[in-house]
CSV table of C-alpha atoms in Angstrom, one decimal:
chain,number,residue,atom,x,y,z
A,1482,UNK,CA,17.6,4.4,-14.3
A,1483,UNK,CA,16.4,1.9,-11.8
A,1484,UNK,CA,12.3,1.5,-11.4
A,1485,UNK,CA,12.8,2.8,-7.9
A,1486,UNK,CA,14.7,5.6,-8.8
A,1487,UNK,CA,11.8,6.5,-10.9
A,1488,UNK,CA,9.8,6.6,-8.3
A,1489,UNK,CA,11.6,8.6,-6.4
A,1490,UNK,CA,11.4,11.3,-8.9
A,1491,UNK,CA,7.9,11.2,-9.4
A,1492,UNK,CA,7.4,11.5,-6.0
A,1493,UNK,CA,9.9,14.5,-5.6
A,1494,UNK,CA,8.4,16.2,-8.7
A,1495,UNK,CA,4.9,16.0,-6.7
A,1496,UNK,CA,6.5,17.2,-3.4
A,1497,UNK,CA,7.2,20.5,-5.0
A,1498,UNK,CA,3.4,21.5,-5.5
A,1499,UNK,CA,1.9,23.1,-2.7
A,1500,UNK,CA,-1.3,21.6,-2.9
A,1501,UNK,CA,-3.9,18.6,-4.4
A,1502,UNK,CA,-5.0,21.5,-7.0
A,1503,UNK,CA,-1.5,22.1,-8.0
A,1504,UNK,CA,-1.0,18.4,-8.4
A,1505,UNK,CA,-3.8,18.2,-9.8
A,1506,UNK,CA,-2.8,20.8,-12.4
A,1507,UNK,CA,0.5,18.9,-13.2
A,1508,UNK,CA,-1.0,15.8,-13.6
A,1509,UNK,CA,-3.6,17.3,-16.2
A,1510,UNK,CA,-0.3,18.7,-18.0
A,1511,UNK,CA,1.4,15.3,-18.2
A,1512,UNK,CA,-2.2,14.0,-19.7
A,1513,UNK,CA,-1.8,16.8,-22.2
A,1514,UNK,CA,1.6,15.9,-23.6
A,1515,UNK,CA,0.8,11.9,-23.2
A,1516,UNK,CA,0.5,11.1,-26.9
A,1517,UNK,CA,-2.5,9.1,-28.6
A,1518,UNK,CA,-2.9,5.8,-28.7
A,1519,UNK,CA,-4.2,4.9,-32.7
A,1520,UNK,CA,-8.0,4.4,-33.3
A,1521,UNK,CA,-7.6,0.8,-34.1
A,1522,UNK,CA,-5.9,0.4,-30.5
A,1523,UNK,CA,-8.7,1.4,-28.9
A,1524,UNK,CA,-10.4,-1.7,-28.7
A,1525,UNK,CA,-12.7,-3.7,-26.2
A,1526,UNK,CA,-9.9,-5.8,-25.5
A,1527,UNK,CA,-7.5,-3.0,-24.2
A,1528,UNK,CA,-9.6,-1.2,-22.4
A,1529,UNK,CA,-9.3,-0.9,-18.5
A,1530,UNK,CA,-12.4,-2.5,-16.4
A,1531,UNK,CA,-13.2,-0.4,-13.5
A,1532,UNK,CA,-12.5,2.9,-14.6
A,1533,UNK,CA,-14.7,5.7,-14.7
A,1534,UNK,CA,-13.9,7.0,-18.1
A,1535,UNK,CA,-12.7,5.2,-21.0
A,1536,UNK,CA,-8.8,4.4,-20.6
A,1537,UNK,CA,-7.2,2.0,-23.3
A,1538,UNK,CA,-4.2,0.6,-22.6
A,1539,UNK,CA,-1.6,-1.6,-24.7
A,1540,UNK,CA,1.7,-3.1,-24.0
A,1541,UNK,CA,4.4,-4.7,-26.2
A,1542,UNK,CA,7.7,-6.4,-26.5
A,1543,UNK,CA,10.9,-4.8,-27.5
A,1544,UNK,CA,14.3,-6.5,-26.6
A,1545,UNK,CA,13.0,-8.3,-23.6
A,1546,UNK,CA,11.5,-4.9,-22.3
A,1547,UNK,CA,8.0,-3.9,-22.0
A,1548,UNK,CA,6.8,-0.7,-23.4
A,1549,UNK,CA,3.0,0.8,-22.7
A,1550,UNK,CA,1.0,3.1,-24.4
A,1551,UNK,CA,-2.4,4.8,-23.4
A,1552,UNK,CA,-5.4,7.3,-23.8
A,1553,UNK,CA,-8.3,8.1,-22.1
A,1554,UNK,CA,-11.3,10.1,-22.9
A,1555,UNK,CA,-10.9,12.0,-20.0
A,1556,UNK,CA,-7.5,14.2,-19.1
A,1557,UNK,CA,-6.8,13.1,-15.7
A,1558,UNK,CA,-7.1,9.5,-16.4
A,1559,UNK,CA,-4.4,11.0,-19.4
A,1560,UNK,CA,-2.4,12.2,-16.5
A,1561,UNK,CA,-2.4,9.0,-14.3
A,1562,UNK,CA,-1.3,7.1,-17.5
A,1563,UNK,CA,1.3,9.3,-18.0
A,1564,UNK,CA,2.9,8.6,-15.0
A,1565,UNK,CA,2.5,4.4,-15.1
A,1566,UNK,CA,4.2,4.7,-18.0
A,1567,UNK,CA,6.9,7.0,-17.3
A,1568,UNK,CA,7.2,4.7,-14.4
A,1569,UNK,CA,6.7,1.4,-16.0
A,1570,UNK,CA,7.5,1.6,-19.4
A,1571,UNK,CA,10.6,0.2,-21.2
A,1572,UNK,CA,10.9,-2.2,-18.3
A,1573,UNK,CA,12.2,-5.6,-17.5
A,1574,UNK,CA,9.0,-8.1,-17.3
A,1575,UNK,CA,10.5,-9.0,-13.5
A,1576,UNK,CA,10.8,-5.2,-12.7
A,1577,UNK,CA,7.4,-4.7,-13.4
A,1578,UNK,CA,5.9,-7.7,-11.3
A,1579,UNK,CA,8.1,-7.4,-8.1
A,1580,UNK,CA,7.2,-3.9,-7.9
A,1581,UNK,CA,5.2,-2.8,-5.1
A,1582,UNK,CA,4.2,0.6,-6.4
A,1583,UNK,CA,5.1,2.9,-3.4
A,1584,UNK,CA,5.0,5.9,-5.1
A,1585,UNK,CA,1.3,5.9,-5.0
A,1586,UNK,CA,0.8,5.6,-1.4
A,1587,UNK,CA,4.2,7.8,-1.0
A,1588,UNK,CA,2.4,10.4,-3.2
A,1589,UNK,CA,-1.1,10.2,-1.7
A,1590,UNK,CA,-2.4,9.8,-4.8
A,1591,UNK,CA,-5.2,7.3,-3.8
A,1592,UNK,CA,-6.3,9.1,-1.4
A,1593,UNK,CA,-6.7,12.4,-3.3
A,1594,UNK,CA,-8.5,10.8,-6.0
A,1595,UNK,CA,-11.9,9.9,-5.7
A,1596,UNK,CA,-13.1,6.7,-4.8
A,1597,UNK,CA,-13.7,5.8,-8.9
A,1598,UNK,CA,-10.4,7.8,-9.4
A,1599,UNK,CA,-8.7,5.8,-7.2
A,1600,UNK,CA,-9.9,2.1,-8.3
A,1601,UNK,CA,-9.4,3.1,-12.4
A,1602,UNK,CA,-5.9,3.8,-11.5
A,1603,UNK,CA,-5.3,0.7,-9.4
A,1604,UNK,CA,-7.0,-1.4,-12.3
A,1605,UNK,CA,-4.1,0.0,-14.5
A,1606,UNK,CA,-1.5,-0.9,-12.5
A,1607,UNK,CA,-3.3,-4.4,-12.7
A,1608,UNK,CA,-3.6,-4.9,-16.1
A,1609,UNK,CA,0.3,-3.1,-16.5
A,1610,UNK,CA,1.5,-6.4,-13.9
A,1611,UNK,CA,-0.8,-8.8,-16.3
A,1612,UNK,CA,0.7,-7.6,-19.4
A,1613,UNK,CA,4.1,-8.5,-17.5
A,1614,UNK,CA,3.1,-11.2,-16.1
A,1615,UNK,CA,2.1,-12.7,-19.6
A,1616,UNK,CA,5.4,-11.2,-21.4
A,1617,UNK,CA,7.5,-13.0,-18.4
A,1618,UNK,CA,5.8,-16.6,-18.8
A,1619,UNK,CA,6.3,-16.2,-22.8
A,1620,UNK,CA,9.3,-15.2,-22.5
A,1621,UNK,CA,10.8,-18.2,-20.8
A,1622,UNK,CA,9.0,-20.8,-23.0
């Protein structure tokens, strides 16, 4: 399935909650399944500047495709990492860095997060385009 199309079905799967509470109560579900990231990967190094609760994140290489794990001390955060990575991982390096991540504005989920909220889960989407960005320029040396 196409990154886009991804998308798409996050942002359907939101549409069918009523309200912020309900997607809030989702997206604290999704945090719940997300499985944990080992102790000895949650280092300095891997975890997310700007946050306002701890969130680790870590990417690596399979077959040319990136794949993303991470946890957070906090369930939301859980949540919103659930759905970078159902939406990011086991991608193409290029897929990752020419998308434009519309399914957050499509969703409203910046503006239904607080301020914080809103700028931990824009600093993951950062540090998922670095990790691309590196695996892209490796990848062609």
């Amino acid at each position: 399935m196409r990154l886009r199309e991804v998308e798409q079905e996050v942002i359907k799967e939101l549409a069918m909650f009523e309200s912020w509470e309900e997607r809030y109560e989702h997206l604290i579900t999704l945090g719940k399944a997300l499985p944990r990231i080992a102790e000895t990967d949650r280092t300095e190094n891997k975890l997310i500047k700007g946050c306002q609760s701890q969130v680790w994140l870590n990417a690596h290489m399979d077959k040319n495709r990136i794949f993303i794990q991470a946890d957070s001390d906090a369930i939301l955060p859980r949540g919103i990492a659930a759905l970078m990575i159902r939406v990011y991982s086991g991608r193409l390096p290029q897929e990752i860095t020419s998308s434009e991540a519309t399914f957050i504005s499509e969703i409203g989920l910046k503006e239904f997060l607080s301020p914080t909220r809103a700028n931990g889960m824009l600093a993951m989407l950062k540090q998922i385009k670095f990790y691309a960005m590196a695996f892209e320029i490796k990848s062609s040396m």
